[in-house]
CSV table of N, CA and C in Angstrom, one decimal:
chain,number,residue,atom,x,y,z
A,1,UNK,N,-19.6,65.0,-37.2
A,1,UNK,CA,-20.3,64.1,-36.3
A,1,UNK,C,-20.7,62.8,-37.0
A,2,UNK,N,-20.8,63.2,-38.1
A,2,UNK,CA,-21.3,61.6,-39.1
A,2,UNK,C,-20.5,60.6,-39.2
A,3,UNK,N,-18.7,60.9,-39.1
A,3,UNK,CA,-17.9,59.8,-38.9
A,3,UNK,C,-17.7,59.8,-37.5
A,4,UNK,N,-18.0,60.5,-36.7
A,4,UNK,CA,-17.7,59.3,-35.2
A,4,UNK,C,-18.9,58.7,-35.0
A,5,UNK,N,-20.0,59.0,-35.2
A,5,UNK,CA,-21.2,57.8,-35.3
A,5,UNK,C,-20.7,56.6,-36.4
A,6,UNK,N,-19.8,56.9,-37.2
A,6,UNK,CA,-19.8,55.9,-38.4
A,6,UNK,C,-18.5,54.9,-37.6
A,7,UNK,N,-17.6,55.4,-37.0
A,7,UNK,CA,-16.7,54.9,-35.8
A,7,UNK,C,-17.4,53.7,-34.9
A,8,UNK,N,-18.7,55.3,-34.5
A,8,UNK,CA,-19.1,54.2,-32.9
A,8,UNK,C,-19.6,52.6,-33.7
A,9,UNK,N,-20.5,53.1,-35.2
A,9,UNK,CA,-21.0,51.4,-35.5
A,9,UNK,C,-20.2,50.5,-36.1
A,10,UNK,N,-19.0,51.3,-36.6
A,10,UNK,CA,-17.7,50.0,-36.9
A,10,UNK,C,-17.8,49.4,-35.6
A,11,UNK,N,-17.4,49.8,-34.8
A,11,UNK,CA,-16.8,49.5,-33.6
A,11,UNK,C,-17.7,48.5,-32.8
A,12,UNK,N,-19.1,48.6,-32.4
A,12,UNK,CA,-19.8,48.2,-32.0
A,12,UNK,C,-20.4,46.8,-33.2
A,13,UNK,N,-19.9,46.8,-34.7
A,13,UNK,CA,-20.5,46.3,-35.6
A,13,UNK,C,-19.3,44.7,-35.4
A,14,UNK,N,-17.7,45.3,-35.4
A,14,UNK,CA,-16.7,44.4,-35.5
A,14,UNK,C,-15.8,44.2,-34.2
A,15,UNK,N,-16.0,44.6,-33.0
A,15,UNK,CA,-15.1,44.4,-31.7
A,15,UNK,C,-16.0,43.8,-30.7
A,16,UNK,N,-15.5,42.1,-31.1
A,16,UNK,CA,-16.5,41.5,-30.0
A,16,UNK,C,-16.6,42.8,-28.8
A,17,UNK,N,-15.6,43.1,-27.9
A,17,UNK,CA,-15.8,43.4,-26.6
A,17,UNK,C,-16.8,44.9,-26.2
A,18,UNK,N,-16.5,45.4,-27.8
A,18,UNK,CA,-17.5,47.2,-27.8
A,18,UNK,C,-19.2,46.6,-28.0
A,19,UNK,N,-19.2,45.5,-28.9
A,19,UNK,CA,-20.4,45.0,-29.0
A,19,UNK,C,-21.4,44.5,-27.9
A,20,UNK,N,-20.4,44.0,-27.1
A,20,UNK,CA,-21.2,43.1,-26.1
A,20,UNK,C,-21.2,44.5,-24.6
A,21,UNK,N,-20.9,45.7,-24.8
A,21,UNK,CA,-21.1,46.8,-23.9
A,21,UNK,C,-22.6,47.1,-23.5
A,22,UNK,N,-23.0,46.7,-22.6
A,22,UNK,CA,-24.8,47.1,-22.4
A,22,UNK,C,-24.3,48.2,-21.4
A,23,UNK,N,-25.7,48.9,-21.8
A,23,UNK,CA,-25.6,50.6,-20.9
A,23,UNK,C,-25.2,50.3,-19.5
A,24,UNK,N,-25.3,49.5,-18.7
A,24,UNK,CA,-25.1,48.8,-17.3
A,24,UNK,C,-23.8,48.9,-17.2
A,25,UNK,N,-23.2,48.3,-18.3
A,25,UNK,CA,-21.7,48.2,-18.5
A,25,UNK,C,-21.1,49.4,-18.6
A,26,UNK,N,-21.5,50.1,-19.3
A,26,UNK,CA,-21.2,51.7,-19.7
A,26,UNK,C,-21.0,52.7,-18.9
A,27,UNK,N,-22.6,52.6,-18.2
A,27,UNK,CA,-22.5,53.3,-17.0
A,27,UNK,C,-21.1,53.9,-16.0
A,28,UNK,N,-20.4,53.6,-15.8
A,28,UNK,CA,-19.0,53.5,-14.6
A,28,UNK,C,-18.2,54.3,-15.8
A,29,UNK,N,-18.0,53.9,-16.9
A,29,UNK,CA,-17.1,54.6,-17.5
A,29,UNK,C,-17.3,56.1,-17.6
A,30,UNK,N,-19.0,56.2,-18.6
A,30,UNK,CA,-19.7,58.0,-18.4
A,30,UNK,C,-19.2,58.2,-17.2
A,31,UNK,N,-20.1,57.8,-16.2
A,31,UNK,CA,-20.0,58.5,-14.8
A,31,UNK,C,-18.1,58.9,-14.1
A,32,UNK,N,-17.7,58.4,-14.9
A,32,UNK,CA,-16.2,58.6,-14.6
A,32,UNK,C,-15.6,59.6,-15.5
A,33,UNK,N,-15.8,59.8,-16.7
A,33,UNK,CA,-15.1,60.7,-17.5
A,33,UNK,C,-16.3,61.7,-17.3
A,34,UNK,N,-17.6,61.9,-16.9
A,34,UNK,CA,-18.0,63.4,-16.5
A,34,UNK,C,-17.6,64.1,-15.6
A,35,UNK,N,-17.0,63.0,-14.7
A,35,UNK,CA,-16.4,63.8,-13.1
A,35,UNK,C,-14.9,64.2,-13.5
A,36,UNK,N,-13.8,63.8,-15.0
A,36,UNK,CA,-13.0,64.5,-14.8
A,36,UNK,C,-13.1,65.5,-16.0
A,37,UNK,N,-14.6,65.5,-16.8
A,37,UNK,CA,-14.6,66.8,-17.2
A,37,UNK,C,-15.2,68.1,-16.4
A,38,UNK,N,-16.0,67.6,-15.3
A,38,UNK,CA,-16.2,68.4,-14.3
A,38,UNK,C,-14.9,68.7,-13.6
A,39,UNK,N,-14.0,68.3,-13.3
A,39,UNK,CA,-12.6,68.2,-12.9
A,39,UNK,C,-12.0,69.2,-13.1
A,40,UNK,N,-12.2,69.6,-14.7
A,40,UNK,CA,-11.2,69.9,-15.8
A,40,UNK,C,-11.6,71.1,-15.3
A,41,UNK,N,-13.2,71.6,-15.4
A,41,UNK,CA,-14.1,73.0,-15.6
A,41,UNK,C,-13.5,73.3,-13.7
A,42,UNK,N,-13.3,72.7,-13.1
A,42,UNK,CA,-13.1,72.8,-11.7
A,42,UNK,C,-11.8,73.9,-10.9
A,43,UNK,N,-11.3,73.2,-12.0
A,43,UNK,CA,-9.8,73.6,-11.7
A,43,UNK,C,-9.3,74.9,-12.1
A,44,UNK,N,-10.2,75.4,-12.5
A,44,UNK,CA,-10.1,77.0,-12.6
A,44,UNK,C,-11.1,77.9,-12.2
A,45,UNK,N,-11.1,79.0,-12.1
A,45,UNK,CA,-12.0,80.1,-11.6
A,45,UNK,C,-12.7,80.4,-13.1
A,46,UNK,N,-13.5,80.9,-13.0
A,46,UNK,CA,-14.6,81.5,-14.1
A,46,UNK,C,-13.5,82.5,-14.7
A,47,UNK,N,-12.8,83.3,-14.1
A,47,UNK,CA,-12.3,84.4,-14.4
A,47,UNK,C,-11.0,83.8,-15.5
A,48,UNK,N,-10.7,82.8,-14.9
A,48,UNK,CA,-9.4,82.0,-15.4
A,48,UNK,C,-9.9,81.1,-16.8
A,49,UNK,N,-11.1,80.9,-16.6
A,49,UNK,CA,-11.5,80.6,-17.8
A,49,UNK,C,-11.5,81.0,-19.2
A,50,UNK,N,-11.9,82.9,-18.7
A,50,UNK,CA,-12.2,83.7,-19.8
A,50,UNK,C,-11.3,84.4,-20.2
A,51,UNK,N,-10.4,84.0,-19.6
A,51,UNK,CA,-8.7,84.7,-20.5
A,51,UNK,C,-8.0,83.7,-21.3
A,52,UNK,N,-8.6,83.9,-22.3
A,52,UNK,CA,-8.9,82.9,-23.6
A,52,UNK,C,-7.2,83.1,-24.1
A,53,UNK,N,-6.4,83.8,-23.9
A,53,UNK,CA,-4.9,83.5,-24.7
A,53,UNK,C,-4.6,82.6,-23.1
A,54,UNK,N,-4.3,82.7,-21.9
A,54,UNK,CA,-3.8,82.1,-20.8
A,54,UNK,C,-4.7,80.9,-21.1
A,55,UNK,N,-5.9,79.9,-21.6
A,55,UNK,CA,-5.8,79.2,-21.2
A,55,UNK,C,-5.6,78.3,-22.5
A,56,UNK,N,-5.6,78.6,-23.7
A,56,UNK,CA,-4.4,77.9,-24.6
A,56,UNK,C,-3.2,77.6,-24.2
A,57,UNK,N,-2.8,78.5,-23.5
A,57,UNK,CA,-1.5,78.9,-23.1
A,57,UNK,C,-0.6,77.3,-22.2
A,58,UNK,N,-1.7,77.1,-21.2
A,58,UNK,CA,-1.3,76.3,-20.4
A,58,UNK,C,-2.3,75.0,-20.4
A,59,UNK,N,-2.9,74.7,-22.0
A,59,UNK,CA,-3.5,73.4,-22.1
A,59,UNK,C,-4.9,73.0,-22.0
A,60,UNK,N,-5.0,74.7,-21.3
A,60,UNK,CA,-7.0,73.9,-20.5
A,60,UNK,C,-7.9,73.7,-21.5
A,61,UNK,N,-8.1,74.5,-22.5
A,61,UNK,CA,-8.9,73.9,-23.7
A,61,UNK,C,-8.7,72.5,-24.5
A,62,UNK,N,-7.5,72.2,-24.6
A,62,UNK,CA,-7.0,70.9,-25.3
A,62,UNK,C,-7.4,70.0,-24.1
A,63,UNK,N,-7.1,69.9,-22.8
A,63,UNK,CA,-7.6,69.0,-21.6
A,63,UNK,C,-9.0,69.0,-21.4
A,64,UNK,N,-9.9,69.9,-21.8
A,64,UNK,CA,-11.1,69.9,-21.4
A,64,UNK,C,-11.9,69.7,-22.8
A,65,UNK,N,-11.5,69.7,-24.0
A,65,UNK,CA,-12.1,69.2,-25.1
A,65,UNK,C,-11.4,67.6,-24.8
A,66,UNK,N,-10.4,67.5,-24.9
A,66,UNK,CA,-10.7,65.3,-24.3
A,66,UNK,C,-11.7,64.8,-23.3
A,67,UNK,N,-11.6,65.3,-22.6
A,67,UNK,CA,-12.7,65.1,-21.6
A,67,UNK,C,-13.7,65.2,-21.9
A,68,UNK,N,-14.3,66.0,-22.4
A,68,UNK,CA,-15.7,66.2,-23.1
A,68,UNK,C,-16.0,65.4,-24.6
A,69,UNK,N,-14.5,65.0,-25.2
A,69,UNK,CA,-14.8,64.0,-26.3
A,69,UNK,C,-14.8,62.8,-26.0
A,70,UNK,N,-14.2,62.4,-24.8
A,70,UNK,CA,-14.7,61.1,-24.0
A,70,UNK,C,-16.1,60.9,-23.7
A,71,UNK,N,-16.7,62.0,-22.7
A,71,UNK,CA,-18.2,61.8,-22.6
A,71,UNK,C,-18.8,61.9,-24.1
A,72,UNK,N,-18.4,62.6,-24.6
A,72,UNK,CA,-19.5,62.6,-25.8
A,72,UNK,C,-19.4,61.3,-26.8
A,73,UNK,N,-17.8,60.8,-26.6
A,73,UNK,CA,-17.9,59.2,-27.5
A,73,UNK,C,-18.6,57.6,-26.2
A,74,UNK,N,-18.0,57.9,-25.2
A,74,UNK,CA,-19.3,57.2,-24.3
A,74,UNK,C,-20.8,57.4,-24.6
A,75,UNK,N,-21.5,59.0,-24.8
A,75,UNK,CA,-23.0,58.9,-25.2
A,75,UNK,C,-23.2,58.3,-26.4
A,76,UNK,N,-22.2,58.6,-27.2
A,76,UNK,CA,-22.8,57.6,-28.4
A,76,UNK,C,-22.7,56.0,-28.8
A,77,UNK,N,-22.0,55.9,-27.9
A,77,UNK,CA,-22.2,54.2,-27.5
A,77,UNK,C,-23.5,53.9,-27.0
A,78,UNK,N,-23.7,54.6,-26.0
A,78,UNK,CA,-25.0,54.6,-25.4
A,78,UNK,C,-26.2,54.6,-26.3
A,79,UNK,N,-26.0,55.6,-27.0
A,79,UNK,CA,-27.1,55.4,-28.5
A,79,UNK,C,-27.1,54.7,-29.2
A,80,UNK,N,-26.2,54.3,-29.5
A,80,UNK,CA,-25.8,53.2,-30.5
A,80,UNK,C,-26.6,52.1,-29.7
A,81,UNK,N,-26.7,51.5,-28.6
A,81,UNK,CA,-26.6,50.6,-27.7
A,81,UNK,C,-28.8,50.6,-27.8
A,82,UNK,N,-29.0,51.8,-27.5
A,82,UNK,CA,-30.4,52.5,-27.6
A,82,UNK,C,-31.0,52.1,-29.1
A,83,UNK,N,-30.2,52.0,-29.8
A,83,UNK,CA,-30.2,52.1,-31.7
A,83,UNK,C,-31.5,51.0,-31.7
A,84,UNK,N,-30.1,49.9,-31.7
A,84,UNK,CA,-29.8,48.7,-31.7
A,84,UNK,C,-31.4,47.8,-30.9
A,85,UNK,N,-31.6,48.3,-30.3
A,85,UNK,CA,-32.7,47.9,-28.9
A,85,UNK,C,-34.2,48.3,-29.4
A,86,UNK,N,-33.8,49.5,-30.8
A,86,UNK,CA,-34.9,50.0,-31.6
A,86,UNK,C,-35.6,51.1,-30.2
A,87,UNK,N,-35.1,51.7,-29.7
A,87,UNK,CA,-35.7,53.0,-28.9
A,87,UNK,C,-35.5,54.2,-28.9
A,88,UNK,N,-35.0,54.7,-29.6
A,88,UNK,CA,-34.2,55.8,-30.2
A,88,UNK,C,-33.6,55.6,-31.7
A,89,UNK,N,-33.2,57.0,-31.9
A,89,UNK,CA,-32.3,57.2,-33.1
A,89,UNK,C,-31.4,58.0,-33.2
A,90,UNK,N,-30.4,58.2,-33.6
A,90,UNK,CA,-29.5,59.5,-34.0
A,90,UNK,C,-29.8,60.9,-34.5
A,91,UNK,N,-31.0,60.9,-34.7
A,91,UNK,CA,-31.7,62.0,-35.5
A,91,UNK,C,-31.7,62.8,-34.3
C-alpha cells in the first residue's frame, strides 16, 4: 500500500494534469468505475461467486480486482487531494 500512495504523490507531485485534479474533477471518474465494479459483483449470482476454481476459471476475480483497483487508486487521489488541503491523512 506504501508504494501506490508513493505512486499517487509522484503523480500528483510531477503530472501537471493529476495535479491540477480537484475532487469535483474526480468525482465522474469514482462514480464511474464503482458502477463497473458493482457491474463486475452483478454479473454473477452469489452462488457463482463461491465456486472459487469456476471463477478463476473464466476471469471474474482478475476483472473484479481491476475494478476495485481503479476505485481504490481514484480514493487515493482523493486523499492525496484531502492531504494537500491539510484535512486528513493517510494514517
Amino acid at each position: 500500500m506504501d508504494r501506490l500512495v508513493a505512486v499517487v504523490e509522484a503523480l500528483r507531485d510531477h503530472c501537471p494534469w493529476t495535479a491540477a485534479l480537484t475532487h469535483a474533477d474526480l468525482a465522474e471518474y469514482l462514480v464511474e468505475e464503482a458502477y463497473e465494479a458493482v457491474a463486475e459483483i452483478e454479473s454473477r449470482d452469489a452462488a457463482a461467486w463461491a465456486d472459487v476454481p469456476a471463477r478463476r476459471a473464466d476471469g471474474a476475480y482478475p476483472a473484479l480486482a481491476a475494478e476495485l483497483g481503479d476505485v481504490l487508486f481514484l480514493s487515493l487521489i482523493h486523499i492525496s487531494e484531502t492531504t494537500r488541503l491539510r484535512r486528513i491523512s493517510y494514517a
